[in-house]
Short mmCIF file of C-alpha atoms in Angstrom, two decimals:
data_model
loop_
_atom_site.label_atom_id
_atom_site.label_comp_id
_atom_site.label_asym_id
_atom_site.label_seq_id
_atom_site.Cartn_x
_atom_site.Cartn_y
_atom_site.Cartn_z
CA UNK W 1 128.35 113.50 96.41
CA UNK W 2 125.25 113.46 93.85
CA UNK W 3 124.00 116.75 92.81
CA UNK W 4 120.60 117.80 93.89
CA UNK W 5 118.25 117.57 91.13
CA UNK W 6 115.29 119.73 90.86
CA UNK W 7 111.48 117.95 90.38
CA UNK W 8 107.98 119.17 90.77
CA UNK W 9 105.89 117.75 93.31
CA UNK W 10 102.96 119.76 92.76
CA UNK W 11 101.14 121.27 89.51
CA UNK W 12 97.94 123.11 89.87
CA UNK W 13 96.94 124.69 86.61
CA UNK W 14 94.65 127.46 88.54
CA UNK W 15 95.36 129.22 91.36
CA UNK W 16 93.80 132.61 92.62
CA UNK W 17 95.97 135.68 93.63
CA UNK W 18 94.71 138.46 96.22
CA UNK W 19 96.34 141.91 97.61
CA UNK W 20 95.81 141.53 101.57
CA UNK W 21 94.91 144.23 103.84
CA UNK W 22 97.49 143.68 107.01
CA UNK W 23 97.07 141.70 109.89
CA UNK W 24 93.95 143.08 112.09
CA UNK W 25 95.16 140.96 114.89
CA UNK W 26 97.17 138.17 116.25
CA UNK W 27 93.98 136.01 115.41
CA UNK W 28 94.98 134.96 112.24
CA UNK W 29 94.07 136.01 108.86
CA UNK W 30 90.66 135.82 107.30
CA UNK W 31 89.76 134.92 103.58
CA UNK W 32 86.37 137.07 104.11
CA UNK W 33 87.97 140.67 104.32
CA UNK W 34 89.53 139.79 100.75
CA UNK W 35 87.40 140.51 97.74
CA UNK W 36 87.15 136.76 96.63
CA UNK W 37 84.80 137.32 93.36
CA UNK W 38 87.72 139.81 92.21
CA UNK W 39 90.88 137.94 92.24
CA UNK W 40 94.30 140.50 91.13
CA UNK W 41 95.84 137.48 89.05
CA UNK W 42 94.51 134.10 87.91
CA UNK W 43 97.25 131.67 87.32
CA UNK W 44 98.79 128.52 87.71
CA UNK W 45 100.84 127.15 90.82
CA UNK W 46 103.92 125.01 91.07
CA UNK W 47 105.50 123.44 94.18
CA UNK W 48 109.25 122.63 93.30
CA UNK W 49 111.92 120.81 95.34
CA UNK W 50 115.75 120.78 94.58
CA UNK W 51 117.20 118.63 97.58
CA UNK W 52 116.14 120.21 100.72
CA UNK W 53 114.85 124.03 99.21
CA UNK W 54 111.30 123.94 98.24
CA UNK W 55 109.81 127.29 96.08
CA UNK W 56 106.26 127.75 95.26
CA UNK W 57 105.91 129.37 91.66
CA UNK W 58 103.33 131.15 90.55
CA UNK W 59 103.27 131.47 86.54
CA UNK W 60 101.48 132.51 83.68
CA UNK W 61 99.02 129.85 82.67
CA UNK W 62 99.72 130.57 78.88
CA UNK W 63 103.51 131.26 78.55
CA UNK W 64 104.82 130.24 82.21
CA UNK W 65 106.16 133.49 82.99
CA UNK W 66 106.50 133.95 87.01
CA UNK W 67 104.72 135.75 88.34
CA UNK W 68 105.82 135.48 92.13
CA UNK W 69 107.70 132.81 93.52
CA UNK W 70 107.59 132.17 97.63
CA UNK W 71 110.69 130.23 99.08
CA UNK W 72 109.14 127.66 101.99
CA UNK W 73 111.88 126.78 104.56
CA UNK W 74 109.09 125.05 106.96
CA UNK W 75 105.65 124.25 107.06
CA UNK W 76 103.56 125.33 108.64
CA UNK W 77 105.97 128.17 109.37
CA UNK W 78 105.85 132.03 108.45
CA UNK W 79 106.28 131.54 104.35
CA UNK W 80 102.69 129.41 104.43
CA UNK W 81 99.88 130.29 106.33
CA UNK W 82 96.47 128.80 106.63
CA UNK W 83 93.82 130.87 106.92
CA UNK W 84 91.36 130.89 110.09
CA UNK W 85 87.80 130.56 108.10
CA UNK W 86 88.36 128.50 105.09
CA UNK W 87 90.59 125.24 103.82
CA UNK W 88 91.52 126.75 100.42
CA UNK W 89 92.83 130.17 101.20
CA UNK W 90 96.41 130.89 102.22
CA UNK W 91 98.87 133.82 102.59
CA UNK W 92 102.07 132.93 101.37
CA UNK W 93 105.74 135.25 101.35
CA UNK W 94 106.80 136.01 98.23
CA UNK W 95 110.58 137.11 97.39
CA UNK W 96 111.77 138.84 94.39
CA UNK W 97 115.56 138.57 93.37
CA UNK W 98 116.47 141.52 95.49
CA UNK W 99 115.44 139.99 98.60
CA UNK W 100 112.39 141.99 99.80
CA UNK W 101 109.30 139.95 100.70
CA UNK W 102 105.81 140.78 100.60
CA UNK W 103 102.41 138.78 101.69
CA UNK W 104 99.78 138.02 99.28
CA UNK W 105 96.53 135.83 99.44
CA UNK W 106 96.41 132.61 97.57
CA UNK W 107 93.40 130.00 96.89
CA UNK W 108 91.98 127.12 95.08
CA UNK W 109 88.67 126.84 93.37
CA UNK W 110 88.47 123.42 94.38
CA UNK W 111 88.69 122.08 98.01
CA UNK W 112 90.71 118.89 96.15
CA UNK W 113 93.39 121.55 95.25
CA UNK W 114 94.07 122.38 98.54
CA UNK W 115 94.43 118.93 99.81
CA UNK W 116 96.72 118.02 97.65
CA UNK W 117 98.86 121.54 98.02
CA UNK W 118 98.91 120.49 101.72
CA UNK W 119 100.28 116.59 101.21
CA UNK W 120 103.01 117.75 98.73
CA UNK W 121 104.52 120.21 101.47
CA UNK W 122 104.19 118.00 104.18
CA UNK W 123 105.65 115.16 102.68
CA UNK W 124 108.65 117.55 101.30
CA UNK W 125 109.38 118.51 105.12
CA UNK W 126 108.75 115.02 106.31
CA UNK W 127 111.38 113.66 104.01
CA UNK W 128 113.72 116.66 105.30
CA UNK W 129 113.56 115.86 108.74
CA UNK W 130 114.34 112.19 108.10
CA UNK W 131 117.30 113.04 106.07
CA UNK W 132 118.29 115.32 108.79
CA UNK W 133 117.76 112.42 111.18
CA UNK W 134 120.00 109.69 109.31
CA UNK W 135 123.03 112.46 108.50
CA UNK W 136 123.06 112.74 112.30
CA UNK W 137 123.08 109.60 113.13
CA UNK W 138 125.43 108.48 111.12
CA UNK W 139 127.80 111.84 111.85
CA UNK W 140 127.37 110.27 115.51
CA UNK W 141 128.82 106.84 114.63
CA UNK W 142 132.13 106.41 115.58
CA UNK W 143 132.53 103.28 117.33
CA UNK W 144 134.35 100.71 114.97
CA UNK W 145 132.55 99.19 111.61
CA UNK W 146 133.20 95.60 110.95
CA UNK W 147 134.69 94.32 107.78
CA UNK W 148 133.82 91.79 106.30
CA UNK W 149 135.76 91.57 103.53
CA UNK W 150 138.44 89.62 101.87
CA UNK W 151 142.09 90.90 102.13
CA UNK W 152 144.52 90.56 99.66
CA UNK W 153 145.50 86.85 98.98
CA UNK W 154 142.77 85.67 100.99
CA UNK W 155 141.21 82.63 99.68
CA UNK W 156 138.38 80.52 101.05
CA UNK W 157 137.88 76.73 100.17
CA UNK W 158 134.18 74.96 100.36
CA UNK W 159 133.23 71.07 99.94
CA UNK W 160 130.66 70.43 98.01
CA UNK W 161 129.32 67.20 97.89
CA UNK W 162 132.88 65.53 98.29
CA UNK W 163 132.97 62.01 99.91
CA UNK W 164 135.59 61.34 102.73
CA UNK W 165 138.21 58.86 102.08
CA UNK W 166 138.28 55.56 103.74
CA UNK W 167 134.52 55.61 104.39
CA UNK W 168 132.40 52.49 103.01
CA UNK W 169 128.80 52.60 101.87
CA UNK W 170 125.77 51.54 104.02
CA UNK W 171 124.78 47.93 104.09
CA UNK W 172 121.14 47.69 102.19
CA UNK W 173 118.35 45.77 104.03
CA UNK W 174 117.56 42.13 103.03
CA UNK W 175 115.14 40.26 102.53
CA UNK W 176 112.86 40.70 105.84
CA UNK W 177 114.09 43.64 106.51
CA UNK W 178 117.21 42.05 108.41
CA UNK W 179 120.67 43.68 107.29
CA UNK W 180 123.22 41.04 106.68
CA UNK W 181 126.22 39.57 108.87
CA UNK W 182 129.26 42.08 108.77
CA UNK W 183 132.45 40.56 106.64
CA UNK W 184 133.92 37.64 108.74
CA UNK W 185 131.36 37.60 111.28
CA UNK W 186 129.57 34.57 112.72
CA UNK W 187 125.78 33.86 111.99
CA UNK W 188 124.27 34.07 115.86
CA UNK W 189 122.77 31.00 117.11
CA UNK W 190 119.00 31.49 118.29
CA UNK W 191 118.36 31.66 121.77
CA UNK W 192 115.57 29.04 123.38
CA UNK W 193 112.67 30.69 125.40
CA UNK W 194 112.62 30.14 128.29
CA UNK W 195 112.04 26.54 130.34
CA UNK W 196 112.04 25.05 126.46
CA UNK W 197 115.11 22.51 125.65
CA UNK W 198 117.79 23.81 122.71
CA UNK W 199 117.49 21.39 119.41
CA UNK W 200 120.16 19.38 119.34
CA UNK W 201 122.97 20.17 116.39
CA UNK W 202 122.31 18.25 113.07
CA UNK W 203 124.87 16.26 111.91
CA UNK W 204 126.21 16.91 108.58
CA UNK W 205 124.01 14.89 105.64
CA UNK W 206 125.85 11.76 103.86
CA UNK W 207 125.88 11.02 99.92
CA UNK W 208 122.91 8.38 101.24
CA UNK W 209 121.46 11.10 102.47
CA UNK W 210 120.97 12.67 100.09
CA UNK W 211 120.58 9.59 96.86
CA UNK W 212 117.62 7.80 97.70
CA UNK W 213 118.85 5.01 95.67
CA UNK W 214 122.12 4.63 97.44
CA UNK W 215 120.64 2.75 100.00
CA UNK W 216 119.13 0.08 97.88
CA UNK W 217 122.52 -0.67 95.88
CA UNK W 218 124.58 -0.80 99.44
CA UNK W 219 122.12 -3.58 100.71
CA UNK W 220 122.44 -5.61 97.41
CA UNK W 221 126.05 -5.39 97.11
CA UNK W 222 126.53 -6.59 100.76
CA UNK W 223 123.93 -9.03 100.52
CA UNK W 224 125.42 -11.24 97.04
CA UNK W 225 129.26 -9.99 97.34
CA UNK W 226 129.18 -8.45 94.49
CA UNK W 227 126.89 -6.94 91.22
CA UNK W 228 126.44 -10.05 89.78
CA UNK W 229 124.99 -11.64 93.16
CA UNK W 230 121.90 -12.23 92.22
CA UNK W 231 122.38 -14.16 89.16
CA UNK W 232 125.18 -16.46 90.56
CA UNK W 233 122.47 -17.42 93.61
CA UNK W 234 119.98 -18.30 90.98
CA UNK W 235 122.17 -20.60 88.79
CA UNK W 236 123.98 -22.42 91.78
CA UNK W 237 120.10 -23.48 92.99
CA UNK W 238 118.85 -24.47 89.90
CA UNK W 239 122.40 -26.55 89.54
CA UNK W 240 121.60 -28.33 93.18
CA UNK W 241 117.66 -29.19 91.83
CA UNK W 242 118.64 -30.18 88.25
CA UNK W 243 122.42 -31.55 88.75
CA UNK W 244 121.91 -34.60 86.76
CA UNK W 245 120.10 -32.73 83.45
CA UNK W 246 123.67 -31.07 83.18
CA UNK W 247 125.73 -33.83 83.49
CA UNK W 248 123.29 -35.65 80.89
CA UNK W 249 123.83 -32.84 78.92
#
């Protein structure tokens, strides 16, 4: 376990010191039956917490010699007392190292000084109780703790970003928008609204077809019996008109 470590929580560099008359009643005590233009000691005032214990010092202002020093087990409580007719007086319990305890009146010039001798105790105690609270709470605990550790030889495996075997990637979108036929498959035929006739299948395109100038050389060839048609028709009619210029010849 950590060891406590001690740490100021409150410095006041003047603080006023009074000898008390006793209690007059169980009213309280009053900061007018001290003599409060005549203090007995003009110091300074330290508040100091180590863990849970919480002292208030009173010390020379010069060389820090103490002066009195007033152990505070709970505030309010017996060792700190507010008066009844002012904010900036208290009677406080000192201790000296024997043990005996005495009451003495302490106050603040300032009504700041006060304030902030009040917050520092009750935010000491505050803290206490808490601590208290979680040391029994957790004293109280017995019920079993889950553990969510790794044993010995315990291993863990992730996948990150690993692609699965066998898979195949997304057809992309054509053009249109359309995705294209799966491998093997048949293009669908279109379907006719309705009451409107199908189109009826074209037949597969020819070489004339598709050679404009097919058709003319087919013709001509039948036509003559052969390339050379045309100029064997035209020599055996001018041999029937001129028959005799040949022979002549």
């Amino acid at each position: 376990m950590m060891a406590d470590y001690e740490s100021i929580v409150c410095v006041k560099p003047e603080v006023f010191v009074y000898r008390i008359p006793p209690r007059p009643s169980n009213r309280g005590y009053r900061a007018a039956d001290w003599k409060l233009d005549a203090p007995d000691y003009t110091g300074r005032m330290k508040i100091v917490a180590k863990g849970k214990n919480c002292v208030i010092k009173i010390e020379d202002k010069n060389s820090g010699e103490l002066f009195a020093q007033a152990p505070v087990d709970a505030y309010p409580g017996v060792a700190v007392e507010s008066v009844t007719d002012s904010s900036r007086y208290f009677v406080i319990r000192v201790q000296d190292d024997s043990g005996r305890s005495a009451f003495i009146g302490m106050g603040f010039g300032d009504r700041g000084d006060s304030f902030d001798f009040n917050v520092a105790l009750q935010d000491h105690f505050k803290w206490v109780r808490k601590s208290e609270q979680i040391e029994k709470e957790g004293t109280t605990d017995t019920g079993p703790k889950l553990d969510l550790g790794f044993k010995e030889g315990q291993t863990i495996t992730i996948n990150i970003g690993k692609k699965k075997s066998g898979s195949k990637a997304k057809p992309s979108a054509g053009a249109g928008g359309f995705l294209p036929p799966p491998p093997g498959g048949k293009i669908p035929t279109l379907t006719p609204p309705p009451g409107g006739a199908a189109a009826p299948p074209q037949q597969p395109q020819t070489a004339t077809d598709l050679d404009p100038f097919a058709s003319s050389s087919a013709s001509n060839t039948s036509s003559t019996g052969g390339d050379w048609g045309d100029f064997a028709g035209a020599g055996s009619g001018n041999n029937n008109q001129s028959g005799s210029s040949w022979v002549q010849f």
